[in-house]
Structures are given as C-alpha cells and as structure tokens.
PDB file of C-alpha atoms in Angstrom:
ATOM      1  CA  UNK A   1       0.000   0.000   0.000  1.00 51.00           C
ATOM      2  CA  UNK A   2       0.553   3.499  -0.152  1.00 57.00           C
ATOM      3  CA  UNK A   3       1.826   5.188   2.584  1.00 63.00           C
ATOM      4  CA  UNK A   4      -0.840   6.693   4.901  1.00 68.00           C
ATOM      5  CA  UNK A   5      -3.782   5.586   2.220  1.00 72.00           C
ATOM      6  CA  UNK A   6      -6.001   1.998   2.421  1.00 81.00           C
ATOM      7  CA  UNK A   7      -5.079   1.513  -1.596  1.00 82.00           C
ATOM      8  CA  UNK A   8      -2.938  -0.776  -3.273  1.00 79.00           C
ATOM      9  CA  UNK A   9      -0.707   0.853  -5.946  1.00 80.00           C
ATOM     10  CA  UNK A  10      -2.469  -1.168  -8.643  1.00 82.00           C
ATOM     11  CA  UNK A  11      -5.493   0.945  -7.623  1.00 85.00           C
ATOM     12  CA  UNK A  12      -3.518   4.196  -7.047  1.00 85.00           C
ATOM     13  CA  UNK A  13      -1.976   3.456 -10.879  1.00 86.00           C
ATOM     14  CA  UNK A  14      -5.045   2.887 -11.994  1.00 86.00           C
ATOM     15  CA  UNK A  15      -6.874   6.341 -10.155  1.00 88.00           C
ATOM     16  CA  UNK A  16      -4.394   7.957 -11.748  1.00 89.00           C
ATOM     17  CA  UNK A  17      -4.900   6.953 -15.233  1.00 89.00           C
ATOM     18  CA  UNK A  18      -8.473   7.085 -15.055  1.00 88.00           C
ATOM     19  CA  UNK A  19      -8.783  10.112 -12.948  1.00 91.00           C
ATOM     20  CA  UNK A  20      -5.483  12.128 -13.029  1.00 90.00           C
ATOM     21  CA  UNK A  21      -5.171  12.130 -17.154  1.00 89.00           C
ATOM     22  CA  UNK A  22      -2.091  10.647 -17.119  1.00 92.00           C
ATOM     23  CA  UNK A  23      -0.799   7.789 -19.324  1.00 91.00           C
ATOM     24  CA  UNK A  24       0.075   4.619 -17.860  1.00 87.00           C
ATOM     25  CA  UNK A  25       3.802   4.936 -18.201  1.00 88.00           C
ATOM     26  CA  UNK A  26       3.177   8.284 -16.147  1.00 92.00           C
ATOM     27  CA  UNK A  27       1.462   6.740 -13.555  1.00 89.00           C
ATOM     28  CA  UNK A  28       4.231   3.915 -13.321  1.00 84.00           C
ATOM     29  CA  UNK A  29       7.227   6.047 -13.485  1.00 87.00           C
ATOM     30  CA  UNK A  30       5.154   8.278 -10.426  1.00 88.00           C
ATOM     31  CA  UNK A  31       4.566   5.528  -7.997  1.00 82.00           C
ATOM     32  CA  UNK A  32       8.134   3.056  -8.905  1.00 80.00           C
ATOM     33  CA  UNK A  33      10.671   4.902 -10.302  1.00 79.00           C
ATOM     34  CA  UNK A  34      10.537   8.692  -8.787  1.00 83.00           C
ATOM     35  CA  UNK A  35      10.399   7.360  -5.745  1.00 80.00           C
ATOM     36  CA  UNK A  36      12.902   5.220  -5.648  1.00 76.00           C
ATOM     37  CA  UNK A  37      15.181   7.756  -7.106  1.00 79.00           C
ATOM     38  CA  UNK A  38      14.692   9.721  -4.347  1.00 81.00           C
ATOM     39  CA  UNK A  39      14.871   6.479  -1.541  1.00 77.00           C
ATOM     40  CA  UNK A  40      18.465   6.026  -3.921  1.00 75.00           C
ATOM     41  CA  UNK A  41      19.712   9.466  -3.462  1.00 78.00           C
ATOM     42  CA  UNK A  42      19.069   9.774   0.004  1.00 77.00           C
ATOM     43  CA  UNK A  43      20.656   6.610   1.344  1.00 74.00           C
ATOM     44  CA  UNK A  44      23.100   6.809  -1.600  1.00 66.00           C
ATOM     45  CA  UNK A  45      22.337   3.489  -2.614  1.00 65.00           C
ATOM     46  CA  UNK A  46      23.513   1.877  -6.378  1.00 68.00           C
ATOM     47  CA  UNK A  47      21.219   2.069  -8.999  1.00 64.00           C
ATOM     48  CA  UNK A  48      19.125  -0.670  -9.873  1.00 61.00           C
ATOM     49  CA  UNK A  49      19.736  -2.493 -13.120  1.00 63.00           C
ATOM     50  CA  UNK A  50      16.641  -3.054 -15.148  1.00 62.00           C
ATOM     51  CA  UNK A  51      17.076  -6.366 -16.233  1.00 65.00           C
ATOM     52  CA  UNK A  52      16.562  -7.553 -12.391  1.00 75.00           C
ATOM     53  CA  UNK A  53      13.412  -6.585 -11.471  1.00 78.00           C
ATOM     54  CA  UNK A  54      10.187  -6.026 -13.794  1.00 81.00           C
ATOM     55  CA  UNK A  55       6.796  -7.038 -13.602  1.00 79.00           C
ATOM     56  CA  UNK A  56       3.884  -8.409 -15.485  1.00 83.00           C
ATOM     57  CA  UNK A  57       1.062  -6.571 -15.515  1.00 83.00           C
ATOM     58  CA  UNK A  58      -2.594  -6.506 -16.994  1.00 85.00           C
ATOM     59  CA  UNK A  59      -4.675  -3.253 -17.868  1.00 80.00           C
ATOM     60  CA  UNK A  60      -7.421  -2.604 -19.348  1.00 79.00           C
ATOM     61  CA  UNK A  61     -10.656   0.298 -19.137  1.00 75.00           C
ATOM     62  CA  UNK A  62     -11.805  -1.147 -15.684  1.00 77.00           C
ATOM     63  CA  UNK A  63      -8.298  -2.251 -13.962  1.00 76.00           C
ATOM     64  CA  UNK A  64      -4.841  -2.563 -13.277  1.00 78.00           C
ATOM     65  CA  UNK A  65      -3.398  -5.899 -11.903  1.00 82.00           C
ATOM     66  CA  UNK A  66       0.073  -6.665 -11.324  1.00 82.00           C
ATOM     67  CA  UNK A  67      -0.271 -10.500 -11.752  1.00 88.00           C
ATOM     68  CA  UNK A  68       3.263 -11.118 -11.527  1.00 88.00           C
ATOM     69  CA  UNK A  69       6.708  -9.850 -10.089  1.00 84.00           C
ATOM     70  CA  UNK A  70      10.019 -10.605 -11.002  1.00 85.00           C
ATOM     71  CA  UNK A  71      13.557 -10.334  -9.398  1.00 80.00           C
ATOM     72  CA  UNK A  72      16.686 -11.667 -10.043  1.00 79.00           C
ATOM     73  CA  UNK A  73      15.306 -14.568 -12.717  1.00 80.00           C
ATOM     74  CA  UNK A  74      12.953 -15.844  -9.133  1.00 84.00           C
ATOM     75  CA  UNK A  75       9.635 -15.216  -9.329  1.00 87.00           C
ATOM     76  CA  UNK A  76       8.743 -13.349  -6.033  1.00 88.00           C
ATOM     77  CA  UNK A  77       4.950 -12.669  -6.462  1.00 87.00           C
ATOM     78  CA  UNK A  78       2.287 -14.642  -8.401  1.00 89.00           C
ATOM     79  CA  UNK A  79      -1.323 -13.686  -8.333  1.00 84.00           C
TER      80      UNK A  79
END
C-alpha cells in the first residue's frame, strides 16, 4: 500500500490513469521509479539495473493488476 492511504498501488496506478489524465507509463514512473530515485539518493544506494526486477502486468478500461513480479530470474509474487 501506499503510505498513509487503504489503496494498493495497482489501484492508485489505476486512479491515476483514469482520474489524473495521465498515461500509464506516467502513472508507473510516479509511484516506482521517482520514488525510488529519491529512496536512492538519500541513502546513496547503487542504482538498480533493469534487467533484475520487472513485472507483469494486466490493464485494461476497468483495472490494473500486477499479476506477476520478477527479481533476479525468481519469481517473487504470483497472483
């Protein structure tokens, strides 16, 4: 969840596509990648390399579900 809010981010990525006028690679970039840039700078950890970490992800008019995450070639979350 979000911090402070009762939402998952699939449903804050979602809001904000729906709601916000944003495009779905806005939204994304928003709730992963800004923030972690600023979680990097501040504890002035490494950068992460894309190829270790991605999800799969289904969206369509009425939803956004992450339905699968993957790090490091494991599977870590399966819906």
């Amino acid at each position: 969840n979000f911090a402070g809010s009762a939402i998952g981010m699939n449903e804050g990525i979602f809001n904000a596509v729906r709601l916000g006028g944003v495009t779905l690679e806005e939204a994304w970039d928003m709730s992963s990648i800004h923030p972690w840039n600023l979680m990097r700078k501040a504890a002035l950890m490494p950068p992460p390399r894309l190829a270790d970490a991605f999800i799969i992800a289904r969206h369509d008019r009425n939803q956004f579900a992450i339905k699968a995450t993957v790090i490091g070639r494991r599977l870590v979350y399966s819906a």
